[in-house]
Short mmCIF file of C-alpha atoms in Angstrom, two decimals:
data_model
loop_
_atom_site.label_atom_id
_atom_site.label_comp_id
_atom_site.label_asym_id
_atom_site.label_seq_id
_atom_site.Cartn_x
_atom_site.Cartn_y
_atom_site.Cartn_z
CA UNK A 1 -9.86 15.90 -5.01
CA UNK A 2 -10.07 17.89 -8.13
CA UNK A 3 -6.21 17.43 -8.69
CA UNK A 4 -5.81 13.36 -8.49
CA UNK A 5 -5.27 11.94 -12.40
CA UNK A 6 -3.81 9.09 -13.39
CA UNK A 7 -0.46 8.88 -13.63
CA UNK A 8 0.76 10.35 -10.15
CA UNK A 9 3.93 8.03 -9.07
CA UNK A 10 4.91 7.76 -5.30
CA UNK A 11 7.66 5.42 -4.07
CA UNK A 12 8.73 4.36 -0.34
CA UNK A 13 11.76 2.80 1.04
CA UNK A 14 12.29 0.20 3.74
CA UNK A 15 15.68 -1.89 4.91
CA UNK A 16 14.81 -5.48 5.69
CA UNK A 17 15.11 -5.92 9.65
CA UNK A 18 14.40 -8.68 11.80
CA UNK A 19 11.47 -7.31 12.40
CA UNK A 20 9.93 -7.44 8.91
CA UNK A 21 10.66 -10.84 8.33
CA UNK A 22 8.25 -13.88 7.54
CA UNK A 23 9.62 -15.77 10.41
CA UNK A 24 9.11 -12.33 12.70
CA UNK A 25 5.35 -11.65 10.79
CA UNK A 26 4.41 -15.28 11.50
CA UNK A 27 4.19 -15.68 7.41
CA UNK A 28 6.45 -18.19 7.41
CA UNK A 29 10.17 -19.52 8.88
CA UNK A 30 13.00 -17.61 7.41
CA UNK A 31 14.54 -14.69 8.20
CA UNK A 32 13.59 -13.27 4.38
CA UNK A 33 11.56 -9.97 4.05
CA UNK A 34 8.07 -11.10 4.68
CA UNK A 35 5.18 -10.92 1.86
CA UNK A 36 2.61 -9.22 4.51
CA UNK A 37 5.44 -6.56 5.24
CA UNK A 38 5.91 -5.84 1.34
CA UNK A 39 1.63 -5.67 1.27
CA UNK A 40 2.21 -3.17 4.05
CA UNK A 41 5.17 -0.99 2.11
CA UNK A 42 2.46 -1.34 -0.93
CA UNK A 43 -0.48 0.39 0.61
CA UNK A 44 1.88 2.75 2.48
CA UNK A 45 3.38 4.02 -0.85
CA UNK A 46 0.15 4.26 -2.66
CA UNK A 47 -1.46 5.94 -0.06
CA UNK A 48 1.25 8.40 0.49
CA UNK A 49 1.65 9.22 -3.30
CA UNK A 50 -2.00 11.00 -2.88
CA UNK A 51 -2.67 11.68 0.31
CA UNK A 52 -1.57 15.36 0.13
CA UNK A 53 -4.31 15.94 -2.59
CA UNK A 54 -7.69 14.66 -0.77
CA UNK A 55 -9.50 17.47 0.89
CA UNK A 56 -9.58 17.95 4.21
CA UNK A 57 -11.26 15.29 6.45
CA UNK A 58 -10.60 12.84 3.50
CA UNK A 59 -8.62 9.73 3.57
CA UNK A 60 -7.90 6.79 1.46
CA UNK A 61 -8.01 3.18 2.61
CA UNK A 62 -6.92 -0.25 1.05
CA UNK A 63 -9.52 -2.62 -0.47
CA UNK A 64 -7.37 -4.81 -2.56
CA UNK A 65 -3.79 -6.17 -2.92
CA UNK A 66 -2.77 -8.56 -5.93
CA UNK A 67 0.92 -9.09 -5.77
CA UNK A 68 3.03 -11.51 -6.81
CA UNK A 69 6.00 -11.93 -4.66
CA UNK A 70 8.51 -13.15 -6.67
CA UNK A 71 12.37 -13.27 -4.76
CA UNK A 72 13.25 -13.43 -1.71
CA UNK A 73 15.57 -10.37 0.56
CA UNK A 74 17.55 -11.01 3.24
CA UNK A 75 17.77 -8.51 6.41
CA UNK A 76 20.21 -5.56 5.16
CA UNK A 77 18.47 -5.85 2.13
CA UNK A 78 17.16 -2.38 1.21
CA UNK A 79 13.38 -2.47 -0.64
CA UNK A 80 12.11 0.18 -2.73
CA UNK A 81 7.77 -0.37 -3.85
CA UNK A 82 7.33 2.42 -6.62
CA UNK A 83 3.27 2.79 -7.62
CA UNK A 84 1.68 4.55 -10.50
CA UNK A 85 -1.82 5.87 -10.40
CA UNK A 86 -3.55 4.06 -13.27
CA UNK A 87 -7.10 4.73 -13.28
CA UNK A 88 -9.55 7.41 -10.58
CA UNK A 89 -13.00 6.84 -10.81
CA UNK A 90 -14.90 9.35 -8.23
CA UNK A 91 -13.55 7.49 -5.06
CA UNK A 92 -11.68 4.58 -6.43
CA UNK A 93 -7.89 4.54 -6.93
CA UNK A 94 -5.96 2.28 -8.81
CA UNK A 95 -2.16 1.65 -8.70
CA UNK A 96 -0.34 -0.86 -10.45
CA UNK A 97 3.12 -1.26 -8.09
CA UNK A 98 6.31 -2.41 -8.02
CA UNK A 99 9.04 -3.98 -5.52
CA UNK A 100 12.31 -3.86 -5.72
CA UNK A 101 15.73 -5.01 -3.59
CA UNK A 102 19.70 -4.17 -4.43
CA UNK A 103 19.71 -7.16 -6.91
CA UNK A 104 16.34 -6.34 -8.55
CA UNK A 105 12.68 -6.69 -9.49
CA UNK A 106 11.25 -9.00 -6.04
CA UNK A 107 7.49 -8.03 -6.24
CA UNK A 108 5.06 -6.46 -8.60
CA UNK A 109 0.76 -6.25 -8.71
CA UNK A 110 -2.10 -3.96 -8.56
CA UNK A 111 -3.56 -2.21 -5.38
CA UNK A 112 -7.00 -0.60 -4.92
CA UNK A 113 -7.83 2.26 -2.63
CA UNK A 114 -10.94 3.96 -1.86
CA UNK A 115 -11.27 7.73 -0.49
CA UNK A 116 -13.58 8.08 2.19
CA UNK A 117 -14.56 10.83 5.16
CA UNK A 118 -12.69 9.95 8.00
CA UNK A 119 -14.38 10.52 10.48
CA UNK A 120 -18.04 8.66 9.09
CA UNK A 121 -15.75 5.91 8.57
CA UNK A 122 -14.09 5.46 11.88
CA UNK A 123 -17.40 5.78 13.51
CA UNK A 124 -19.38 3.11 11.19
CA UNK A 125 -15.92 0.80 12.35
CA UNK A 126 -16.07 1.34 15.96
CA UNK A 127 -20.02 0.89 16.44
CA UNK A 128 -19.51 -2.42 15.37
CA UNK A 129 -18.09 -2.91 19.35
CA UNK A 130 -21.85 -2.01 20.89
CA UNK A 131 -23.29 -4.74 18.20
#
């Protein structure tokens, strides 16, 4: 993890589809691009943008999403969530992001990630079923 500093940029791309809709998401009733599906093209990005530099066995996983979704898309729409790496402190990544559709600026905020063994974690997650 020696080569994460602040200022790495990733972006990721999505088209607006029935499927990521609030009415689809159960977020709400119209057939808009849905704020859980923009939380979801967040974390993607930022997680992407730095995945290739953790070590092996090493992931990263979302802790905290402050966004502020500010216009709505309509299916066709095409959405575009570009993040910058703002501060790494040992295992803690964070991104300050924004969202954008054809017309302009739709969503913007702050994400935290965490990098963590992958396998430790998965196991501390599933022996939560024998509890």
């Amino acid at each position: 993890m020696n080569e994460i500093t602040t200022g790495i940029t990733g972006e990721k791309s999505v088209a607006v589809t029935m499927d990521n809709t609030a009415i689809a998401m159960g977020s709400g009733t119209l057939r808009v691009f849905a704020t859980p599906a923009m939380i979801a093209l967040i974390e993607g990005c930022c997680a992407e943008s730095v995945e290739e530099l953790l070590g092996e066995g090493i992931t990263s996983v979302g802790t905290n999403v402050t966004v502020d979704h500010l216009a709505a898309s309509p299916i066709g729409a095409g959405i575009v969530c570009k993040s910058k790496l703002v501060a790494f402190d040992g295992r803690r990544l964070d991104f300050e992001v924004e969202v954008y559709d054809n017309a302009g600026l739709i969503g913007k905020g702050t994400h935290t990630r965490f990098t963590v063994k992958a396998d430790s974690f998965l196991q501390k997650a599933n022996a939560k079923l024998n509890k």
